[in-house]
Amino acid sequence: MLLTLSDERSGTALLFNSYEFIFGFLPLTVIIFFGLVRFRLLKLATYWLTISSLIFYGYWNPAYVPLLITSIIGNFFFGSYLSTAKPGTRSSQVMLWLGITFNLAILGYYKYAGFLIDSFNHVFQTTFPIPEIILPLGISFYSFTQIAYLVDAYHSSSRNNYDLLTYTLFVVFFPQLIAGPILRHDELIPEFKKLKNFIFSNRNIAYGLTLFILGLAKKVLLADPLSPWVAEVFTHANEVTLVEAWFGAIAYTLQLYFDFSGYSDMAIGLGLIFNIHLPINFNSPYKATSIIDFWHRWHITLSNFLRDYLYIPLGGNRKGSLRRYLNLMITMLLGGLWHGAGWTYILWGSLHGCFLAINHGWRKLGCQMPNAIAWLMTFMAVVFSWVFFRSSNWVDAVAISKAMLGLSSITLPAGMKAIVPWLSQWRVEFAELSHLPSNYQQAFAQLAVLLGGVMVLPNTQQIMQRFQPSWQWAIALSSVTVLCLISLNRVSEFLYFQF
């Protein structure tokens, strides 16, 4: 049995969607920060924001705060050297690779040690013990953030001699610490140094709280109710039929979107409260009409990281078509592995590598198809690939995939026999589907409404372009907030916390 991570926790993370965060941590942090600013204690305010971010992280498991601090100090040392060294020298190259190795060693042990040992045991029939390792929250995000900083410092794009306090706040700033967005030092650190960003801004508070509420609504009112439906299908992978498999896959497609985009909206909103502008991470990805377009819209900061720090250094598209396709495969395979220590993530990344290679080849041929067909093919490819992303193991992923392709039995709900009885001639069976909700007609209608909303309605950024503080907005947002607070009746971690 593969045991790469322990599911045990020393405590519950201080979730954005928790009463402790909303009524305790956030108002206390904001009040003290701007209180110190009011008395022009800007340095002390920066210390407070840094310390509160570390408290936010340590609330889950204080034992991993020293690991985070060790990572920060180590990268600060490597970055300081690279920022002052002459680019391209042997000493700077050695320091860059030492810094990257330092990050990958930490990430590799905590995230991949169990997976590698289990895979080795399986291949070579050995019995090395598999360690139980609790995955530190946000380790993938803060590792990639700091690797990017080291590479930029080496290429001399970073000639700023950051002090340790500023650099630490760059890494641990609590809105983005756990699940991104993945930040660039030259995007965030300059904002920490702008004096105007220490001024209490009614406008930014209003915009920030609005974004936070919209993101909270996505998580609590839209993503979380889909979770039981998704779990029912994916925990019975070997039993589901074609209809159940597609129902579960589409439900997860929507759950993941509302969950992660909701977190990203909340992070951007929290940043704005402190006058910090975090980058947009989502731009209606399910409206994409190609896989290339999808990756320009989905988890944008990760896409940019993989492009700038992996795909382009590998050669990008500069060494011919064959090399481009190989680089795409390597990039997406490693992108899949970044998400999790398991073969399902590798298969998911490989699928997207293949999709991107096909997409680039299609573009090279100069072929076009109607937008509706292009969207449908793209969306179906994305839904199909999410099955591998969500499944506990590749056996379950294959089982659900087979059901989606109709390679298992094709069974429709019994109630449909009176509507389409002629399908029985095509070996279609009718029976009660135990892995659909009891009121499956209503459930399908809800999925259709949610999918239609994702496809037609404006996204959060577009909504915020129309936002103007008013009584109408205040009443609407207050109503949504009340609904969210009433719904906070159980701990529900964000899906990307596991990465």
Coordinates of C-alpha atoms in Angstrom, one line a residue:
M1 CA 0.0 0.0 0.0
L2 CA 1.3 3.4 -1.0
L3 CA 1.7 5.7 2.0
T4 CA 3.5 8.8 0.9
L5 CA 1.9 11.2 3.4
S6 CA 0.2 10.9 6.7
D7 CA -3.3 12.2 6.9
E8 CA -2.8 13.0 10.6
R9 CA -2.5 16.7 11.5
S10 CA -1.2 18.3 14.7
G11 CA -4.1 20.7 14.3
T12 CA -6.5 22.3 11.8
A13 CA -5.1 24.9 9.4
L14 CA -6.3 28.4 10.0
L15 CA -8.6 28.3 7.0
F16 CA -9.8 31.4 5.2
N17 CA -13.3 29.9 5.5
S18 CA -13.3 29.5 9.3
Y19 CA -14.8 31.5 12.1
E20 CA -11.3 31.7 13.8
F21 CA -9.8 33.4 10.7
I22 CA -12.8 35.7 9.9
F23 CA -13.6 36.9 13.4
G24 CA -10.2 36.5 15.1
F25 CA -7.0 36.4 13.1
L26 CA -7.9 38.8 10.2
P27 CA -9.4 41.7 12.2
L28 CA -6.7 41.5 14.8
T29 CA -4.0 41.5 12.2
V30 CA -5.5 44.4 10.3
I31 CA -6.2 46.5 13.4
I32 CA -2.7 46.2 14.9
F33 CA -1.0 46.7 11.5
F34 CA -2.8 49.9 10.7
G35 CA -2.7 51.0 14.3
L36 CA 1.1 50.8 14.2
V37 CA 1.1 52.6 10.8
R38 CA -1.1 55.3 12.4
F39 CA 1.8 56.1 14.8
R40 CA 4.3 55.9 11.9
L41 CA 5.9 52.7 13.3
L42 CA 6.3 51.4 9.8
K43 CA 9.1 49.0 10.6
L44 CA 7.2 47.6 13.5
A45 CA 4.1 47.2 11.3
T46 CA 6.2 45.2 8.9
Y47 CA 7.5 43.0 11.7
W48 CA 3.9 42.5 12.9
L49 CA 2.7 41.4 9.5
T50 CA 5.6 39.0 9.2
I51 CA 5.1 37.6 12.7
S52 CA 1.3 37.2 12.2
S53 CA 2.0 35.4 8.9
L54 CA 4.2 32.9 10.7
I55 CA 1.5 32.5 13.4
F56 CA -1.0 31.9 10.6
Y57 CA 1.3 29.1 9.2
G58 CA 2.2 27.7 12.6
Y59 CA -1.5 27.4 13.7
W60 CA -1.7 24.2 11.8
N61 CA 1.6 22.6 13.0
P62 CA 4.1 24.7 14.9
A63 CA 6.8 22.0 14.3
Y64 CA 7.1 23.0 10.6
V65 CA 7.7 26.7 11.3
P66 CA 11.4 26.0 11.8
L67 CA 11.5 24.2 8.4
L68 CA 9.9 27.3 6.8
I69 CA 12.4 29.6 8.5
T70 CA 15.3 27.4 7.5
S71 CA 14.2 27.5 3.9
I72 CA 13.9 31.3 4.0
I73 CA 17.3 31.9 5.6
G74 CA 19.0 29.4 3.3
N75 CA 17.5 31.0 0.2
F76 CA 18.2 34.5 1.5
F77 CA 21.9 33.5 1.8
F78 CA 22.0 32.1 -1.7
G79 CA 20.1 35.0 -3.1
S80 CA 22.3 37.6 -1.4
Y81 CA 25.4 36.0 -2.9
L82 CA 23.9 35.7 -6.4
S83 CA 22.6 39.3 -6.4
T84 CA 26.1 40.6 -5.9
A85 CA 28.1 38.1 -7.9
K86 CA 29.0 38.6 -11.5
P87 CA 26.5 36.7 -13.7
G88 CA 27.8 33.6 -15.5
T89 CA 30.9 33.0 -13.4
R90 CA 31.6 29.5 -12.2
S91 CA 31.1 30.5 -8.6
S92 CA 27.7 32.0 -9.3
Q93 CA 26.7 28.9 -11.3
V94 CA 27.8 26.6 -8.4
M95 CA 25.8 28.8 -5.9
L96 CA 22.7 28.7 -8.1
W97 CA 22.7 24.9 -8.3
L98 CA 23.4 24.6 -4.6
G99 CA 20.5 26.9 -3.9
I100 CA 18.2 24.9 -6.3
T101 CA 19.4 21.6 -4.8
F102 CA 18.7 23.0 -1.3
N103 CA 15.1 23.7 -2.2
L104 CA 14.6 20.4 -4.1
A105 CA 16.1 18.4 -1.3
I106 CA 13.6 19.8 1.2
L107 CA 10.7 19.4 -1.2
G108 CA 11.9 16.0 -2.3
Y109 CA 12.1 14.6 1.2
Y110 CA 8.8 15.8 2.6
K111 CA 6.8 15.3 -0.6
Y112 CA 8.4 12.5 -2.6
A113 CA 10.4 10.2 -0.3
G114 CA 7.5 7.8 0.4
F115 CA 6.5 7.7 -3.2
L116 CA 10.0 7.0 -4.4
I117 CA 10.6 4.3 -1.9
D118 CA 7.3 2.6 -2.6
S119 CA 7.9 2.7 -6.3
F120 CA 11.4 1.3 -5.8
N121 CA 9.9 -1.5 -3.6
H122 CA 7.3 -2.3 -6.3
V123 CA 9.8 -2.4 -9.2
F124 CA 12.6 -4.3 -7.4
Q125 CA 10.5 -6.4 -5.0
T126 CA 12.3 -4.9 -2.0
T127 CA 10.8 -4.1 1.4
F128 CA 12.4 -0.9 2.4
P129 CA 10.2 0.8 5.1
I130 CA 8.0 3.7 3.9
P131 CA 8.2 6.7 6.2
E132 CA 5.1 8.4 7.4
I133 CA 5.7 12.0 6.6
I134 CA 3.2 14.8 7.2
L135 CA 3.4 17.1 4.2
P136 CA 4.1 20.7 5.3
L137 CA 1.4 23.1 4.1
G138 CA 2.4 25.2 1.1
I139 CA 5.8 23.6 0.7
S140 CA 5.4 23.3 -3.1
F141 CA 4.4 27.0 -3.4
Y142 CA 7.1 28.5 -1.2
S143 CA 9.7 26.3 -2.7
F144 CA 8.9 27.3 -6.3
T145 CA 8.6 31.0 -5.3
Q146 CA 12.2 30.9 -3.9
I147 CA 13.6 28.9 -6.8
A148 CA 12.3 31.6 -9.1
Y149 CA 14.0 34.2 -6.9
L150 CA 17.4 32.4 -7.1
V151 CA 17.2 32.1 -10.9
D152 CA 16.3 35.8 -11.3
A153 CA 19.1 36.7 -8.9
Y154 CA 21.6 34.7 -11.0
H155 CA 20.5 36.3 -14.2
S156 CA 21.0 39.7 -12.6
S157 CA 17.3 40.7 -13.0
S158 CA 17.5 41.0 -9.2
R159 CA 20.1 43.6 -8.2
N160 CA 18.2 44.7 -5.1
N161 CA 19.9 43.8 -1.8
Y162 CA 16.8 42.9 0.1
D163 CA 17.0 42.8 3.9
L164 CA 16.0 39.6 5.7
L165 CA 12.8 41.1 7.1
T166 CA 11.5 42.1 3.6
Y167 CA 12.5 38.9 2.1
T168 CA 10.8 36.9 4.8
L169 CA 7.6 38.8 4.4
F170 CA 7.8 38.2 0.7
V171 CA 7.8 34.4 1.3
V172 CA 5.4 34.2 4.3
F173 CA 2.8 36.9 3.5
F174 CA -0.2 34.9 4.7
P175 CA -2.7 35.5 1.9
Q176 CA -0.6 33.6 -0.6
L177 CA 1.6 31.4 1.7
I178 CA -0.4 28.2 1.6
A179 CA -1.8 27.8 -1.9
G180 CA -0.4 30.7 -4.0
P181 CA -0.5 32.4 -6.3
I182 CA 3.2 31.7 -7.0
L183 CA 4.8 35.1 -6.7
R184 CA 7.8 36.8 -8.3
H185 CA 10.0 38.9 -6.0
D186 CA 10.0 41.8 -8.4
E187 CA 6.2 41.8 -8.3
L188 CA 5.7 41.8 -4.6
I189 CA 8.7 43.2 -2.7
P190 CA 8.5 46.6 -4.4
E191 CA 5.0 46.9 -3.1
F192 CA 6.2 46.3 0.5
K193 CA 8.5 49.3 0.1
K194 CA 6.0 51.8 -1.2
L195 CA 5.1 54.3 1.5
K196 CA 1.6 54.8 0.1
N197 CA 0.9 51.1 0.8
F198 CA 1.1 51.8 4.5
I199 CA -1.9 54.2 4.3
F200 CA -5.3 52.9 5.3
S201 CA -7.3 52.9 2.1
N202 CA -11.1 52.8 2.3
R203 CA -11.2 51.9 -1.4
N204 CA -8.8 48.9 -1.1
I205 CA -10.6 47.7 2.0
A206 CA -14.0 47.8 0.1
Y207 CA -12.5 46.1 -3.0
G208 CA -10.6 43.6 -0.9
L209 CA -13.5 42.5 1.3
T210 CA -15.7 42.2 -1.8
L211 CA -13.2 39.9 -3.5
F212 CA -12.9 37.9 -0.2
I213 CA -16.7 37.5 0.1
L214 CA -17.0 36.4 -3.6
G215 CA -14.2 33.9 -3.2
L216 CA -15.7 32.6 0.1
A217 CA -19.1 32.2 -1.7
K218 CA -17.4 30.1 -4.4
K219 CA -15.8 27.9 -1.8
V220 CA -18.7 27.5 0.7
L221 CA -21.8 27.8 -1.4
L222 CA -20.6 26.2 -4.7
A223 CA -17.6 24.0 -4.2
D224 CA -18.3 22.3 -0.9
P225 CA -21.8 21.1 -1.7
L226 CA -20.4 19.2 -4.7
S227 CA -17.9 17.3 -2.6
P228 CA -20.2 14.4 -1.5
W229 CA -21.3 13.8 -5.0
V230 CA -17.6 13.6 -6.2
A231 CA -16.6 11.4 -3.3
E232 CA -19.4 8.9 -4.0
V233 CA -18.3 8.3 -7.5
F234 CA -14.5 8.3 -7.0
T235 CA -14.6 6.0 -4.0
H236 CA -16.6 3.4 -6.0
A237 CA -14.6 3.7 -9.2
N238 CA -14.9 0.0 -10.1
E239 CA -18.7 0.1 -9.8
V240 CA -19.8 3.3 -11.6
T241 CA -21.5 3.3 -15.0
L242 CA -21.1 5.7 -17.9
V243 CA -23.7 8.2 -16.5
E244 CA -22.3 8.1 -13.0
A245 CA -18.7 8.4 -14.2
W246 CA -19.5 11.5 -16.3
F247 CA -21.6 12.9 -13.4
G248 CA -18.7 12.6 -11.0
A249 CA -16.1 13.9 -13.4
I250 CA -18.1 17.0 -14.3
A251 CA -18.9 17.6 -10.6
Y252 CA -15.2 17.4 -9.7
T253 CA -14.4 19.7 -12.7
L254 CA -16.7 22.3 -11.2
Q255 CA -15.7 21.7 -7.5
L256 CA -12.0 22.1 -8.3
Y257 CA -12.6 25.3 -10.2
F258 CA -14.8 27.0 -7.6
D259 CA -12.5 25.8 -4.7
F260 CA -9.2 26.9 -6.1
S261 CA -10.4 30.0 -7.9
G262 CA -12.3 30.9 -4.8
Y263 CA -9.1 30.6 -2.7
S264 CA -7.3 32.8 -5.2
D265 CA -10.0 35.5 -5.1
M266 CA -9.8 35.5 -1.3
A267 CA -6.0 35.7 -1.4
I268 CA -6.1 38.7 -3.8
G269 CA -8.8 40.3 -1.7
L270 CA -6.8 39.9 1.5
G271 CA -3.7 41.3 -0.2
L272 CA -5.8 44.4 -1.2
I273 CA -6.8 45.0 2.4
F274 CA -3.1 45.6 3.1
N275 CA -2.7 47.6 -0.2
I276 CA -0.8 44.7 -1.9
H277 CA -1.8 43.7 -5.4
L278 CA -1.4 39.9 -5.9
P279 CA -1.5 38.6 -9.5
I280 CA -4.7 37.1 -11.0
N281 CA -4.6 33.3 -11.1
F282 CA -7.7 32.5 -13.1
N283 CA -9.4 33.9 -16.2
S284 CA -12.4 31.8 -17.1
P285 CA -10.4 28.7 -17.9
Y286 CA -13.5 26.7 -18.9
K287 CA -14.2 29.1 -21.7
A288 CA -11.0 28.1 -23.4
T289 CA -11.2 26.9 -27.0
S290 CA -7.9 25.1 -27.0
I291 CA -5.5 23.5 -24.4
I292 CA -3.0 26.2 -25.1
D293 CA -5.7 28.8 -24.2
F294 CA -6.7 26.7 -21.2
W295 CA -3.2 27.0 -19.7
H296 CA -3.2 30.7 -20.4
R297 CA -6.3 30.9 -18.1
W298 CA -5.9 28.1 -15.5
H299 CA -3.5 28.6 -12.5
I300 CA -1.8 31.4 -14.4
T301 CA 1.1 31.9 -12.0
L302 CA 2.0 28.2 -12.2
S303 CA 1.8 28.3 -16.0
N304 CA 4.1 31.3 -16.1
F305 CA 6.5 29.6 -13.7
L306 CA 6.7 26.4 -15.8
R307 CA 7.1 28.4 -19.0
D308 CA 9.8 30.8 -17.7
Y309 CA 11.8 28.5 -15.4
L310 CA 11.4 25.1 -17.1
Y311 CA 10.1 25.1 -20.7
I312 CA 12.2 28.1 -21.9
P313 CA 15.5 26.9 -20.2
L314 CA 14.9 23.4 -21.8
G315 CA 15.0 25.2 -25.2
G316 CA 11.3 26.0 -25.6
N317 CA 10.5 26.1 -29.3
R318 CA 13.9 27.3 -30.4
K319 CA 15.3 23.9 -31.5
G320 CA 12.7 22.6 -33.9
S321 CA 9.3 21.1 -33.6
L322 CA 10.3 17.7 -32.3
R323 CA 12.3 19.3 -29.5
R324 CA 9.4 21.6 -28.7
Y325 CA 7.1 18.6 -28.2
L326 CA 9.6 16.9 -26.0
N327 CA 10.0 20.0 -23.9
L328 CA 6.3 20.3 -23.6
M329 CA 6.1 16.7 -22.4
I330 CA 8.9 17.2 -19.8
T331 CA 7.4 20.4 -18.6
M332 CA 3.9 19.1 -18.1
L333 CA 5.1 15.8 -16.6
L334 CA 7.1 17.7 -14.0
G335 CA 4.1 20.0 -13.6
G336 CA 2.0 17.0 -12.8
L337 CA 4.6 15.7 -10.3
W338 CA 4.7 19.1 -8.6
H339 CA 1.0 18.7 -7.8
G340 CA 1.5 15.4 -6.0
A341 CA 3.6 12.4 -5.3
G342 CA 1.7 9.8 -7.3
W343 CA 1.5 8.2 -10.7
T344 CA -2.0 9.7 -11.2
Y345 CA -0.5 13.2 -11.2
I346 CA 2.3 12.1 -13.6
L347 CA -0.3 10.6 -15.9
W348 CA -2.4 13.8 -15.6
G349 CA 0.7 15.9 -16.5
S350 CA 1.6 13.6 -19.4
L351 CA -2.0 13.8 -20.8
H352 CA -1.7 17.6 -20.9
G353 CA 1.7 17.4 -22.4
C354 CA 0.2 15.3 -25.2
F355 CA -2.7 17.6 -25.6
L356 CA -0.4 20.6 -25.9
A357 CA 1.8 18.9 -28.4
I358 CA -1.2 18.0 -30.5
N359 CA -2.6 21.6 -30.2
H360 CA 0.7 23.1 -31.3
G361 CA 0.9 20.6 -34.2
W362 CA -2.6 21.5 -35.2
R363 CA -1.8 25.2 -35.2
K364 CA 1.3 24.6 -37.3
L365 CA -0.9 22.9 -40.0
G366 CA -3.0 26.1 -40.0
C367 CA -6.2 24.2 -39.4
Q368 CA -9.2 25.8 -37.7
M369 CA -12.5 24.5 -36.5
P370 CA -15.7 26.2 -35.3
N371 CA -15.4 27.7 -31.9
A372 CA -18.2 25.6 -30.5
I373 CA -16.5 22.4 -31.5
A374 CA -13.1 23.6 -30.3
W375 CA -14.6 24.5 -27.0
L376 CA -16.3 21.1 -26.6
M377 CA -13.2 19.2 -27.5
T378 CA -11.1 21.2 -25.1
F379 CA -13.6 20.9 -22.2
M380 CA -14.0 17.2 -22.7
A381 CA -10.2 16.8 -22.7
V382 CA -9.9 18.8 -19.5
V383 CA -12.7 16.8 -17.8
F384 CA -11.2 13.5 -18.8
S385 CA -7.8 14.5 -17.5
W386 CA -9.2 15.6 -14.1
V387 CA -10.2 12.0 -13.5
F388 CA -6.5 11.1 -13.2
F389 CA -5.9 14.2 -11.0
R390 CA -8.7 13.2 -8.6
S391 CA -8.4 9.4 -8.4
S392 CA -6.6 7.8 -5.5
N393 CA -4.6 5.5 -7.7
W394 CA -4.2 4.8 -11.4
V395 CA -6.4 1.6 -11.2
D396 CA -9.4 3.8 -10.1
A397 CA -8.5 6.4 -12.8
V398 CA -8.5 3.7 -15.5
A399 CA -11.8 2.2 -14.2
I400 CA -13.6 5.6 -14.3
S401 CA -12.1 6.4 -17.7
K402 CA -13.3 3.2 -19.1
A403 CA -16.8 3.9 -17.8
M404 CA -16.7 7.4 -19.3
L405 CA -15.8 5.9 -22.7
G406 CA -18.6 3.3 -22.5
L407 CA -16.2 0.4 -22.3
S408 CA -18.0 -0.8 -19.2
S409 CA -21.7 -1.5 -19.2
I410 CA -23.8 1.4 -20.4
T411 CA -26.6 1.8 -17.9
L412 CA -29.1 4.6 -17.7
P413 CA -31.4 5.6 -14.8
A414 CA -34.5 3.3 -14.7
G415 CA -36.8 6.3 -15.0
M416 CA -35.5 7.0 -18.5
K417 CA -36.7 3.6 -19.9
A418 CA -40.1 5.1 -20.6
I419 CA -38.6 8.0 -22.5
V420 CA -36.1 6.1 -24.7
P421 CA -37.0 2.4 -24.6
W422 CA -35.5 1.8 -28.1
L423 CA -32.0 2.2 -26.6
S424 CA -32.4 -1.4 -25.2
Q425 CA -31.7 -2.6 -28.8
W426 CA -28.3 -1.1 -28.5
R427 CA -27.4 -3.1 -25.3
V428 CA -28.2 -0.1 -23.1
E429 CA -29.5 -1.2 -19.7
F430 CA -31.8 0.6 -17.4
A431 CA -31.4 0.3 -13.6
E432 CA -31.3 2.3 -10.4
L433 CA -27.9 4.0 -10.2
S434 CA -26.8 3.8 -6.6
H435 CA -23.9 6.2 -7.0
L436 CA -26.0 9.1 -8.1
P437 CA -27.9 11.4 -5.7
S438 CA -31.4 10.1 -4.9
N439 CA -32.8 13.3 -6.6
Y440 CA -30.5 12.9 -9.6
Q441 CA -32.7 15.0 -11.9
Q442 CA -32.2 18.0 -9.6
A443 CA -28.5 17.2 -9.3
F444 CA -28.0 17.2 -13.0
A445 CA -29.9 20.4 -13.3
Q446 CA -27.6 22.0 -10.7
L447 CA -24.5 20.9 -12.6
A448 CA -26.0 22.3 -15.8
V449 CA -26.7 25.6 -14.1
L450 CA -23.2 25.8 -12.6
L451 CA -21.6 24.9 -15.9
G452 CA -23.7 27.4 -17.8
G453 CA -22.8 30.1 -15.2
V454 CA -19.1 29.4 -15.6
M455 CA -19.4 29.6 -19.4
V456 CA -21.7 32.6 -19.7
L457 CA -21.4 34.8 -16.6
P458 CA -18.6 37.3 -16.1
N459 CA -15.7 36.1 -13.9
T460 CA -14.6 37.8 -10.7
Q461 CA -12.2 40.2 -12.4
Q462 CA -15.0 41.3 -14.8
I463 CA -17.4 41.7 -11.9
M464 CA -14.9 43.9 -10.0
Q465 CA -14.5 46.2 -12.9
R466 CA -18.1 47.1 -12.5
F467 CA -17.9 47.3 -8.7
Q468 CA -18.7 50.7 -7.1
P469 CA -19.4 50.9 -3.3
S470 CA -23.1 51.5 -2.9
W471 CA -26.0 50.5 -0.8
Q472 CA -27.1 48.0 -3.4
W473 CA -23.7 46.3 -3.3
A474 CA -23.6 46.4 0.5
I475 CA -27.0 44.7 0.8
A476 CA -26.1 42.0 -1.8
L477 CA -22.7 41.3 -0.3
S478 CA -24.1 41.2 3.3
S479 CA -26.7 38.7 2.2
V480 CA -24.0 36.5 0.6
T481 CA -21.9 36.8 3.7
V482 CA -24.7 35.7 6.0
L483 CA -25.3 32.7 3.7
C484 CA -21.6 31.8 3.8
L485 CA -21.4 32.2 7.6
I486 CA -24.4 30.0 8.1
S487 CA -22.8 27.4 5.9
L488 CA -19.5 27.2 7.9
N489 CA -20.7 24.2 9.9
R490 CA -17.7 22.0 9.2
V491 CA -14.0 22.2 8.5
S492 CA -13.4 22.1 4.8
E493 CA -9.9 22.5 3.6
F494 CA -9.1 23.9 0.2
L495 CA -8.3 21.2 -2.3
Y496 CA -4.9 22.7 -3.2
F497 CA -3.7 22.5 0.4
Q498 CA -2.6 19.0 -0.3
F499 CA -0.1 20.2 -2.9

